[in-house]
CSV table of C-alpha atoms in Angstrom, one decimal:
chain,number,residue,atom,x,y,z
Y,608,PHE,CA,53.3,-133.2,34.7
Y,609,CYS,CA,54.5,-131.8,31.4
Y,610,ARG,CA,51.2,-132.6,29.6
Y,611,PHE,CA,49.2,-131.1,32.4
Y,612,HIS,CA,51.1,-127.8,31.8
Y,613,GLY,CA,50.6,-128.0,28.0
Y,614,GLN,CA,54.2,-129.2,27.5
Y,615,ARG,CA,56.1,-132.4,26.9
Y,616,LEU,CA,59.5,-134.1,27.5
Y,617,PRO,CA,62.2,-133.1,25.0
Y,618,HIS,CA,63.4,-135.6,22.5
Y,619,SER,CA,67.1,-136.6,22.9
Y,620,TRP,CA,68.0,-134.6,19.8
Y,621,GLU,CA,66.3,-131.5,21.2
Y,622,TRP,CA,68.3,-131.9,24.5
Y,623,SER,CA,71.5,-132.1,22.4
Y,624,ARG,CA,70.5,-128.9,20.5
Y,625,ALA,CA,70.1,-127.1,23.8
Y,626,ALA,CA,73.4,-128.3,25.1
Y,627,GLN,CA,75.4,-127.9,21.9
Y,628,GLY,CA,73.9,-124.7,20.4
Y,629,GLU,CA,73.9,-123.7,16.8
Y,630,THR,CA,76.9,-122.3,14.9
Y,631,PRO,CA,76.1,-120.1,11.9
Y,632,GLY,CA,77.1,-121.8,8.6
Y,633,ASN,CA,77.5,-125.3,9.8
Y,634,GLY,CA,74.4,-126.2,11.9
Y,635,THR,CA,75.0,-127.9,15.2
Y,636,ALA,CA,78.2,-127.1,17.1
Y,637,ALA,CA,80.3,-130.0,18.3
Y,638,ARG,CA,81.0,-128.7,21.8
Y,639,ALA,CA,81.9,-131.5,24.2
Y,640,TYR,CA,80.0,-129.9,27.1
Y,641,PRO,CA,77.4,-127.2,27.2
Y,642,TRP,CA,79.9,-124.5,28.2
Y,643,GLY,CA,82.7,-125.6,25.8
Y,644,ASP,CA,85.2,-128.3,25.0
Y,645,ALA,CA,87.1,-128.6,28.3
Y,646,TRP,CA,85.8,-130.1,31.5
Y,647,ASP,CA,85.3,-127.4,34.2
Y,648,ALA,CA,84.6,-128.7,37.7
Y,649,ASP,CA,83.3,-125.2,38.7
Y,650,ALA,CA,80.5,-125.6,36.1
Y,651,VAL,CA,78.9,-128.5,37.9
Y,652,PRO,CA,78.1,-129.6,41.5
Y,653,PRO,CA,80.8,-131.6,43.3
Y,654,HIS,CA,80.9,-135.4,43.0
Y,655,ASP,CA,78.5,-137.2,45.5
Y,656,ALA,CA,79.8,-140.6,46.7
Y,657,ALA,CA,77.8,-140.7,49.9
Y,658,LEU,CA,75.6,-143.6,50.8
Y,659,ARG,CA,72.5,-141.4,50.5
Y,660,MET,CA,72.1,-139.0,47.7
Y,661,ARG,CA,72.2,-135.3,48.5
Y,662,PRO,CA,69.3,-133.3,47.1
Y,663,PRO,CA,69.9,-131.7,43.7
Y,664,PRO,CA,71.3,-128.2,43.8
Y,665,ARG,CA,68.9,-125.3,43.2
Y,666,VAL,CA,68.2,-124.4,39.6
Y,667,GLY,CA,70.9,-122.0,38.4
Y,668,ALA,CA,73.4,-122.7,41.2
Y,669,HIS,CA,76.2,-123.3,38.6
Y,670,PRO,CA,75.9,-120.6,35.9
Y,671,LYS,CA,79.3,-121.5,34.5
Y,672,GLY,CA,77.7,-124.7,33.3
Y,673,ALA,CA,75.2,-122.9,31.0
Y,674,SER,CA,75.2,-123.3,27.3
Y,675,PRO,CA,75.9,-120.2,25.2
Y,676,GLU,CA,72.1,-119.9,24.7
Y,677,GLY,CA,71.7,-119.6,28.5
Y,678,VAL,CA,70.2,-123.1,29.2
Y,679,GLU,CA,71.4,-124.1,32.7
Y,680,ASP,CA,71.7,-127.3,34.6
Y,681,LEU,CA,72.1,-129.6,31.6
Y,682,VAL,CA,75.0,-131.6,33.0
Y,683,ALA,CA,75.8,-133.3,36.3
Y,684,THR,CA,72.8,-132.2,38.4
Y,685,ILE,CA,70.3,-135.1,37.8
Y,686,TRP,CA,69.8,-137.4,34.8
Y,687,GLN,CA,67.2,-135.8,32.5
Y,688,TRP,CA,64.6,-138.0,30.9
Y,689,THR,CA,64.2,-137.4,27.2
Y,690,ASP,CA,62.7,-140.1,25.1
Y,691,ALA,CA,61.3,-143.6,25.9
Y,692,PHE,CA,61.5,-146.6,23.6
Y,693,CYS,CA,59.3,-149.6,24.0
Y,694,ASP,CA,58.9,-152.9,22.3
Y,695,ASP,CA,56.6,-155.9,23.1
Y,696,HIS,CA,58.7,-156.8,26.1
Y,697,THR,CA,60.5,-153.8,27.6
Y,698,CYS,CA,60.7,-150.0,27.8
Y,699,ARG,CA,63.8,-147.9,28.2
Y,700,ALA,CA,64.0,-144.2,29.0
Y,701,VAL,CA,66.8,-142.3,27.3
Y,702,ILE,CA,68.5,-140.1,30.0
Y,703,ARG,CA,70.9,-137.3,29.3
Y,704,GLY,CA,73.2,-135.0,31.3
Y,705,GLY,CA,74.4,-137.4,34.0
Y,706,SER,CA,74.3,-137.0,37.8
Y,707,THR,CA,77.1,-136.4,40.1
Y,708,TYR,CA,75.7,-139.1,42.4
Y,709,ARG,CA,77.7,-142.3,42.2
Y,710,PRO,CA,77.9,-144.1,45.6
Y,711,GLU,CA,81.4,-145.2,46.6
Y,712,PHE,CA,81.8,-149.0,45.9
Y,713,ALA,CA,78.9,-149.0,43.6
Y,714,SER,CA,80.4,-149.7,40.2
Y,715,TRP,CA,77.0,-151.0,39.0
Y,716,TYR,CA,75.5,-147.5,39.4
Y,717,LEU,CA,74.9,-145.6,36.1
Y,718,PRO,CA,78.3,-144.4,34.9
Y,719,PRO,CA,78.6,-140.6,34.3
Y,720,ALA,CA,77.7,-139.3,30.8
Y,721,TYR,CA,78.4,-135.6,31.1
Y,722,ARG,CA,79.6,-135.0,27.5
Y,723,ASN,CA,77.0,-133.8,24.9
Y,724,ASP,CA,77.6,-137.0,22.8
Y,725,GLU,CA,76.9,-139.4,25.7
Y,726,GLN,CA,73.6,-140.8,27.0
Y,727,ASN,CA,72.4,-143.8,29.0
Y,728,THR,CA,69.2,-145.7,29.1
Y,729,PHE,CA,67.2,-146.7,32.1
Y,730,LEU,CA,65.1,-149.8,32.1
Y,731,LEU,CA,61.5,-149.2,33.0
Y,732,VAL,CA,60.0,-152.2,34.7
Y,733,GLY,CA,56.4,-153.5,35.0
Y,734,ASP,CA,53.5,-153.5,32.6
Y,735,GLY,CA,53.9,-151.1,29.8
Y,736,GLY,CA,57.1,-149.6,31.2
Y,737,ALA,CA,55.9,-148.5,34.6
Y,738,LEU,CA,57.8,-145.7,36.2
Y,739,ASP,CA,60.4,-146.6,38.7
Y,740,ARG,CA,61.5,-144.0,41.3
Y,741,SER,CA,64.9,-142.6,41.4
Y,742,GLY,CA,66.1,-139.4,43.1
Y,743,GLY,CA,68.8,-139.1,40.4
Y,744,ILE,CA,66.5,-138.9,37.4
Y,745,GLY,CA,64.3,-135.9,36.7
Y,746,PHE,CA,62.9,-134.1,33.7
Y,747,ARG,CA,62.7,-130.8,31.9
Y,748,CYS,CA,59.6,-129.8,30.1
Y,749,VAL,CA,59.5,-128.1,26.7
Y,750,ARG,CA,56.7,-126.6,24.6
Y,751,ASP,CA,56.2,-126.4,20.9
Y,752,LEU,CA,56.3,-122.9,19.4
Y,753,GLY,CA,55.2,-122.3,15.8
Y,754,GLY,CA,55.4,-125.9,14.9
Y,755,ALA,CA,59.0,-126.4,16.2
Y,756,ALA,CA,60.0,-127.6,19.6
Y,757,MET,CA,62.3,-125.2,21.5
Y,758,MET,CA,64.4,-125.8,24.6
Y,759,GLY,CA,67.5,-123.7,24.1
Y,760,GLY,CA,68.9,-120.8,22.2
Y,761,LEU,CA,65.9,-118.6,22.6
Y,762,THR,CA,64.4,-116.4,25.4
Y,763,ASP,CA,63.3,-117.4,28.9
Y,764,ASP,CA,59.7,-117.1,27.8
Y,765,GLU,CA,60.3,-119.8,25.2
Y,766,VAL,CA,62.3,-122.2,27.5
Y,767,VAL,CA,60.6,-124.0,30.3
Y,768,THR,CA,63.3,-125.3,32.6
Y,769,ARG,CA,61.2,-126.8,35.3
Y,770,GLU,CA,63.1,-129.8,36.6
Y,771,GLU,CA,61.6,-132.2,39.1
Y,772,ALA,CA,63.6,-135.0,40.7
Y,773,SER,CA,61.6,-137.9,42.0
Y,774,SER,CA,62.0,-138.5,45.7
């Protein structure tokens, strides 16, 4: 999808940059969440413990969760696929941002990772890391501008925030 539109998946470090922002004088800020250091339940969708996952909220439904650069929906909507790492035997996708979906009595389900310094990996099964379907994992496309990849901290023209959850 991203490649078709002349874009690509962001690297995990690019996702972090969009979530943490940049502070003059010391590089990357160390905010715990895109909006600041304290958890704010109003910045994210409510927890979903139902047997069937609710559809993700519409893009921009929780503006309090935006980073200072204006990048929205980085945390607790759907897991966002960034990098993939493969060896001779397995492939794993690096997923960031967490999802509010965690079914009741399903401790095996991916634990939340809402903080900017947390991530999970998702095992890709099959030959060459075939894609597995999950309504809780989606992606965000980015494009390279002037030799540098940009996802956050710029203008809406420079940020592609098209998120698609598999269904």
